[in-house]
mmCIF file with all atom_site columns, C-alpha atoms in Angstrom:
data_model
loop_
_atom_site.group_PDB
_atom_site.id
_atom_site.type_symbol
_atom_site.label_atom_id
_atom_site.label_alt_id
_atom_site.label_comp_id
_atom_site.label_asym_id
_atom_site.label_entity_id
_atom_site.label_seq_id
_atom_site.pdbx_PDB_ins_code
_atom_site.Cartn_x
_atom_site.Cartn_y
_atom_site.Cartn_z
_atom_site.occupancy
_atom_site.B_iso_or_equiv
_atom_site.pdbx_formal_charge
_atom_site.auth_seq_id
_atom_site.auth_comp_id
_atom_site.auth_asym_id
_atom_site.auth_atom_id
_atom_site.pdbx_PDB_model_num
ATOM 1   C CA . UNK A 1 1   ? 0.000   0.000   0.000  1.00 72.00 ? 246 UNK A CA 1
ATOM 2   C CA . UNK A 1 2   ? 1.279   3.547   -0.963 1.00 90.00 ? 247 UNK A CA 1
ATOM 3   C CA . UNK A 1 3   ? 1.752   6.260   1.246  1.00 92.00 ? 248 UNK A CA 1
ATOM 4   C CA . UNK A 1 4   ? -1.189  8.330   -0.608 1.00 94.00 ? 249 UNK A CA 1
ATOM 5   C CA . UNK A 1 5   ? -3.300  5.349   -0.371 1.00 95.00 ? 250 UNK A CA 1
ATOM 6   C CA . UNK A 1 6   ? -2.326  5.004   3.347  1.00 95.00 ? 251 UNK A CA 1
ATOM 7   C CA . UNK A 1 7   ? -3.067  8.772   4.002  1.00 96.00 ? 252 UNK A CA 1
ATOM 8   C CA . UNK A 1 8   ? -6.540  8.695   2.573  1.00 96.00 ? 253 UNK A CA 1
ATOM 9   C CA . UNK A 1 9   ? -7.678  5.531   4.452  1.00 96.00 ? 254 UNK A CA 1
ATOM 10  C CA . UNK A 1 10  ? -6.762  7.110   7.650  1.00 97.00 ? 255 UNK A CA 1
ATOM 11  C CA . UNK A 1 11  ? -8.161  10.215  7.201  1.00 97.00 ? 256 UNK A CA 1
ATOM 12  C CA . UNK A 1 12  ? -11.313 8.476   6.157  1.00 96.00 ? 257 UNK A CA 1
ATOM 13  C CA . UNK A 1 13  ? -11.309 6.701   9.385  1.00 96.00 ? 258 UNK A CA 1
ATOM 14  C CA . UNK A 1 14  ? -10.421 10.062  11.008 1.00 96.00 ? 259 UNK A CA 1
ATOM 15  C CA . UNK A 1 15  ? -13.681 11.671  9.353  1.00 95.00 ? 260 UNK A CA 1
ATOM 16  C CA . UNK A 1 16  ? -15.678 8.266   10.344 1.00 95.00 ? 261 UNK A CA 1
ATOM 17  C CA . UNK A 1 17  ? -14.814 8.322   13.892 1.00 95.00 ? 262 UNK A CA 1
ATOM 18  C CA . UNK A 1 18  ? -15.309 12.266  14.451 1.00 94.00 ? 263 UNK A CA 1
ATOM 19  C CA . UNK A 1 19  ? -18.952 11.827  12.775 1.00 92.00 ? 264 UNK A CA 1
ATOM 20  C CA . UNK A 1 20  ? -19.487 8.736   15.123 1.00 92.00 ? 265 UNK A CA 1
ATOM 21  C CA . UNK A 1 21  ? -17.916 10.720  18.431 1.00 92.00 ? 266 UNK A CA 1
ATOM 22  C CA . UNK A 1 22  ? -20.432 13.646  17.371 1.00 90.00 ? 267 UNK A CA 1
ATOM 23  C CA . UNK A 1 23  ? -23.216 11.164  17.892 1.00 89.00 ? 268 UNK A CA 1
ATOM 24  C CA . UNK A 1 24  ? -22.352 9.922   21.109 1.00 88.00 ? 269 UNK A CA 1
ATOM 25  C CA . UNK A 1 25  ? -21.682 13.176  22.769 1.00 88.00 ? 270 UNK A CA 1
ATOM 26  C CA . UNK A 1 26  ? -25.228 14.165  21.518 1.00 82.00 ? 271 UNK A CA 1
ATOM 27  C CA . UNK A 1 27  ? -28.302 13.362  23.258 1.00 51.00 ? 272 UNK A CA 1
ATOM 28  C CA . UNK A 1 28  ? -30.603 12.831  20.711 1.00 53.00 ? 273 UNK A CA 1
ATOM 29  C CA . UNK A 1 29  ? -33.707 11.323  23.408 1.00 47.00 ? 274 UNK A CA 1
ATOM 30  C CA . UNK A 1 30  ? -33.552 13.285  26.708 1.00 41.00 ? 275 UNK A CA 1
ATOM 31  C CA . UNK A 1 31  ? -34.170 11.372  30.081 1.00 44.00 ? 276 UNK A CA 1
ATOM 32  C CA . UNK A 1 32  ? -37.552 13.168  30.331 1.00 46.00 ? 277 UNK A CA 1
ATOM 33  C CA . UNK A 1 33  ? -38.964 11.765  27.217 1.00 50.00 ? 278 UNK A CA 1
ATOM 34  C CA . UNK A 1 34  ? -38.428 8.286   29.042 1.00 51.00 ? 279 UNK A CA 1
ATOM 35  C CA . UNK A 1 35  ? -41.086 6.388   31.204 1.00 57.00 ? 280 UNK A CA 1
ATOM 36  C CA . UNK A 1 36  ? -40.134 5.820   34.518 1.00 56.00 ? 281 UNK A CA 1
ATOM 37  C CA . UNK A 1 37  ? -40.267 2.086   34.181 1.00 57.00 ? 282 UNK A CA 1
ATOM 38  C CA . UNK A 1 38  ? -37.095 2.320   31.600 1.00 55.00 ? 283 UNK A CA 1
ATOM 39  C CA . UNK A 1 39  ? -34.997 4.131   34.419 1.00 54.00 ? 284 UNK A CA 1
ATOM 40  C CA . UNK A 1 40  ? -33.046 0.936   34.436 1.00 57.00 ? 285 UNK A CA 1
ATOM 41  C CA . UNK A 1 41  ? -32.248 1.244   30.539 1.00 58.00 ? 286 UNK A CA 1
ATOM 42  C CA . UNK A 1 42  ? -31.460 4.642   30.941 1.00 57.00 ? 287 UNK A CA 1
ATOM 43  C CA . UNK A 1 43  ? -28.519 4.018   33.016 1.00 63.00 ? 288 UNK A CA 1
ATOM 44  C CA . UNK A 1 44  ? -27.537 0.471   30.334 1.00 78.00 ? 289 UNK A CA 1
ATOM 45  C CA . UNK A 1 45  ? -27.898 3.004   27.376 1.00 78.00 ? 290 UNK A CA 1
ATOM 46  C CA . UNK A 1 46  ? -25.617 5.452   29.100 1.00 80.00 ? 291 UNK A CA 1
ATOM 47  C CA . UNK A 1 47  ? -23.000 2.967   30.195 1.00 85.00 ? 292 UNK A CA 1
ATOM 48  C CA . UNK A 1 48  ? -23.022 1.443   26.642 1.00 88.00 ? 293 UNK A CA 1
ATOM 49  C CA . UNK A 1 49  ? -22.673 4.843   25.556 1.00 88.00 ? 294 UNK A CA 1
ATOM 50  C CA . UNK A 1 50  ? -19.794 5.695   27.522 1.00 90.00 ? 295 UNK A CA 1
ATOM 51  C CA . UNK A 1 51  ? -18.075 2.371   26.308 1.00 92.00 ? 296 UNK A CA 1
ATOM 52  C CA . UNK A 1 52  ? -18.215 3.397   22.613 1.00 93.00 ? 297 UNK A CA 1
ATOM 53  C CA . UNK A 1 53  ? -17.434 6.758   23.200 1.00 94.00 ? 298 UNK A CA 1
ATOM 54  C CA . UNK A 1 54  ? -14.179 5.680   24.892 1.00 95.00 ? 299 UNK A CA 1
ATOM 55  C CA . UNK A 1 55  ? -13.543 3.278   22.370 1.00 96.00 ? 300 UNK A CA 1
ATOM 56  C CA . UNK A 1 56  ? -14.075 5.929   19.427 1.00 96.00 ? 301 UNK A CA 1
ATOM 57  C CA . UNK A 1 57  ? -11.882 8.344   21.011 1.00 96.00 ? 302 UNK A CA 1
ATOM 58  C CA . UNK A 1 58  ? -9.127  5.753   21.359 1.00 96.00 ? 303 UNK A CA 1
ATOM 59  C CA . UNK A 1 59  ? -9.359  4.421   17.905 1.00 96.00 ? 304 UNK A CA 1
ATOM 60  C CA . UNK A 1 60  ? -9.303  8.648   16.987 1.00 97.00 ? 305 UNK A CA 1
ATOM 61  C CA . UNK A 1 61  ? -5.558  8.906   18.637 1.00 97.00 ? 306 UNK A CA 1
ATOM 62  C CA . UNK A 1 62  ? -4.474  5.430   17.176 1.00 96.00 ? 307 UNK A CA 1
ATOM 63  C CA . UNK A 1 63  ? -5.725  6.914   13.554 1.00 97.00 ? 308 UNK A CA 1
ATOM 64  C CA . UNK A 1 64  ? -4.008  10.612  14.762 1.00 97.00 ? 309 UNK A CA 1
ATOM 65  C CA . UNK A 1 65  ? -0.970  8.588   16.010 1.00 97.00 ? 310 UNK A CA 1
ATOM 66  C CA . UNK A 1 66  ? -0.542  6.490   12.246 1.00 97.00 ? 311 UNK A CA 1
ATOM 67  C CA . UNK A 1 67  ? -0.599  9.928   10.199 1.00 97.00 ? 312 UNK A CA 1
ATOM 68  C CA . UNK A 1 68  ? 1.994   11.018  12.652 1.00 97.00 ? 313 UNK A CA 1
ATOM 69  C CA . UNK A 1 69  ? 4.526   8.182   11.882 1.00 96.00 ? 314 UNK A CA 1
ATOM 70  C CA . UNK A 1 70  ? 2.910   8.645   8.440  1.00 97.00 ? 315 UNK A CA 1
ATOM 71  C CA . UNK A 1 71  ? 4.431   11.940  8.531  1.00 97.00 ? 316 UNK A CA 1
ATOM 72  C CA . UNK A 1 72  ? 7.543   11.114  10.013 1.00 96.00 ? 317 UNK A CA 1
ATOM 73  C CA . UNK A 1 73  ? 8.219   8.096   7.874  1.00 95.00 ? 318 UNK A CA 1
ATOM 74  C CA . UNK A 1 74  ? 8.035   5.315   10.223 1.00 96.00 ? 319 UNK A CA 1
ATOM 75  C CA . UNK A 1 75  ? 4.727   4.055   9.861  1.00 97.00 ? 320 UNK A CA 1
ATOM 76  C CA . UNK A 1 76  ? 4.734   0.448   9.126  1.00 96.00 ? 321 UNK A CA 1
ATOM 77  C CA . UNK A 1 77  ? 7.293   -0.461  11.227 1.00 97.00 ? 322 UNK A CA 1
ATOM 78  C CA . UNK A 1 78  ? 6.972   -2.085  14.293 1.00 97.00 ? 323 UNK A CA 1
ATOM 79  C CA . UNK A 1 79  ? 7.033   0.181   17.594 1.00 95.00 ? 324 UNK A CA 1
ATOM 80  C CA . UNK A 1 80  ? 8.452   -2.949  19.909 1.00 96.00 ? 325 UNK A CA 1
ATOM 81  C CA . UNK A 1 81  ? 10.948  -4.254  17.633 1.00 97.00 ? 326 UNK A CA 1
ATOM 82  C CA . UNK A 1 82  ? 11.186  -1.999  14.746 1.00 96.00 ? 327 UNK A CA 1
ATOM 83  C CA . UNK A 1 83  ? 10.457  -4.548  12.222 1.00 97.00 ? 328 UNK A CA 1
ATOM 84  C CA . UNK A 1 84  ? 8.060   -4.471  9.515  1.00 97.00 ? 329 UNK A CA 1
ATOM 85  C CA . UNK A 1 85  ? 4.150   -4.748  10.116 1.00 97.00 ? 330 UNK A CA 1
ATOM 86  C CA . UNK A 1 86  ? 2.407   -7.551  7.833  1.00 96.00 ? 331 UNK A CA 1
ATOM 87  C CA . UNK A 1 87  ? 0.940   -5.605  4.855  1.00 94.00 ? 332 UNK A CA 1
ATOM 88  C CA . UNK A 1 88  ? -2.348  -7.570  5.607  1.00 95.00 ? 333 UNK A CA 1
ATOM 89  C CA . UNK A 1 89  ? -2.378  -6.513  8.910  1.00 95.00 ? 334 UNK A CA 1
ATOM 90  C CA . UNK A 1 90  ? -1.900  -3.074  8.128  1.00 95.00 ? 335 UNK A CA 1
ATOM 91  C CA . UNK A 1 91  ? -4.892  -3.518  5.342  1.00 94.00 ? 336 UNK A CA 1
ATOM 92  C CA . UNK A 1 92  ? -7.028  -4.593  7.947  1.00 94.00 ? 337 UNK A CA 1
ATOM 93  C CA . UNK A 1 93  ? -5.977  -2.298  10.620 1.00 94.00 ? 338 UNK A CA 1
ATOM 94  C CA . UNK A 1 94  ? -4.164  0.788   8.863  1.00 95.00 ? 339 UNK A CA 1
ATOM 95  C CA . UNK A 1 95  ? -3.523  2.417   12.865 1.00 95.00 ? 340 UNK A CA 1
ATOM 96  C CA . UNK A 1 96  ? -1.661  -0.872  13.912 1.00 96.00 ? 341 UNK A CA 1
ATOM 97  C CA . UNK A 1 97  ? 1.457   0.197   15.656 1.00 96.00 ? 342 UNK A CA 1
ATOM 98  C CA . UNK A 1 98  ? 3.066   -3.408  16.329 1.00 96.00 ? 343 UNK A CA 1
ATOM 99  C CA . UNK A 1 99  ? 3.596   -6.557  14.192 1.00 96.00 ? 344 UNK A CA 1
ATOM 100 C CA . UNK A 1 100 ? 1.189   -9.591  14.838 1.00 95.00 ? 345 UNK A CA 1
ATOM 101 C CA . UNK A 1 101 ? 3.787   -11.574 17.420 1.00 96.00 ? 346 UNK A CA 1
ATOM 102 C CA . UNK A 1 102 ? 4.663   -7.971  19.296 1.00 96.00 ? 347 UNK A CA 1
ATOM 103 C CA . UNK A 1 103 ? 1.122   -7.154  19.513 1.00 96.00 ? 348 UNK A CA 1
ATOM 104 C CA . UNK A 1 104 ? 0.377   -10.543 20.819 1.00 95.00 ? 349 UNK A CA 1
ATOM 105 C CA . UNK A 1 105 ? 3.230   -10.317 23.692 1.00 95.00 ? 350 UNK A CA 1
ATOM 106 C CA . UNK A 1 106 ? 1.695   -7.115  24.561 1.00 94.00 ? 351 UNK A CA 1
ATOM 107 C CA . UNK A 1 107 ? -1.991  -8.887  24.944 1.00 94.00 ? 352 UNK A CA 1
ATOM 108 C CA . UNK A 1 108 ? -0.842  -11.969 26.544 1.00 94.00 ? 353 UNK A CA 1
ATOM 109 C CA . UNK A 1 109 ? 0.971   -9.376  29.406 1.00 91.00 ? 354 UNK A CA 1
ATOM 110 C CA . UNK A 1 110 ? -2.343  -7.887  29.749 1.00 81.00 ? 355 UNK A CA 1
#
């Protein structure tokens, strides 16, 4: 994958990721539109909310983080071990920042 190619993927996911962040940090049905018998939803809604919001924010830095090595000419290479990240893995995650057995060290610490 070419740098251009690279660029425009991310910053799709960029664009993606602020649209879905703008979502969640709306509040599109207000607590007083709700019955009082879905007061235990409201508070499953606004956890499950919370999760994706965190999740979209940290998937916004990864995405940040990639044009940055983008930038500086190191993206693609592994930030453990400085080797090269799989092509495929970088096709199906263009933010990766480790190769597949790094990555997996760093999960298997967890």
């Amino acid at each position: 994958m070419n740098d251009a190619t690279t660029r425009m993927r991310l910053e799709s996911m960029l664009s993606e990721l602020d649209r879905s962040i703008g979502v969640l940090r709306g509040d599109p049905l207000a607590v007083w539109d709700r019955s009082p018998a879905d007061g235990g939803s409201v508070l499953t809604d606004a956890d499950r909310n919370r999760a994706m919001l965190e999740a979209a924010t940290q998937q916004r830095r990864s995405v940040l983080e990639a044009l940055k090595r983008l930038d500086e000419g190191l993206y693609g290479l592994c930030a453990d071990c400085g080797g090269p990240v799989p092509e495929g893995r970088l096709e199906a995650r263009p933010e990766a920042t480790r190769c597949v057995q790094c990555q997996s060290r760093r999960e298997r610490r967890r």
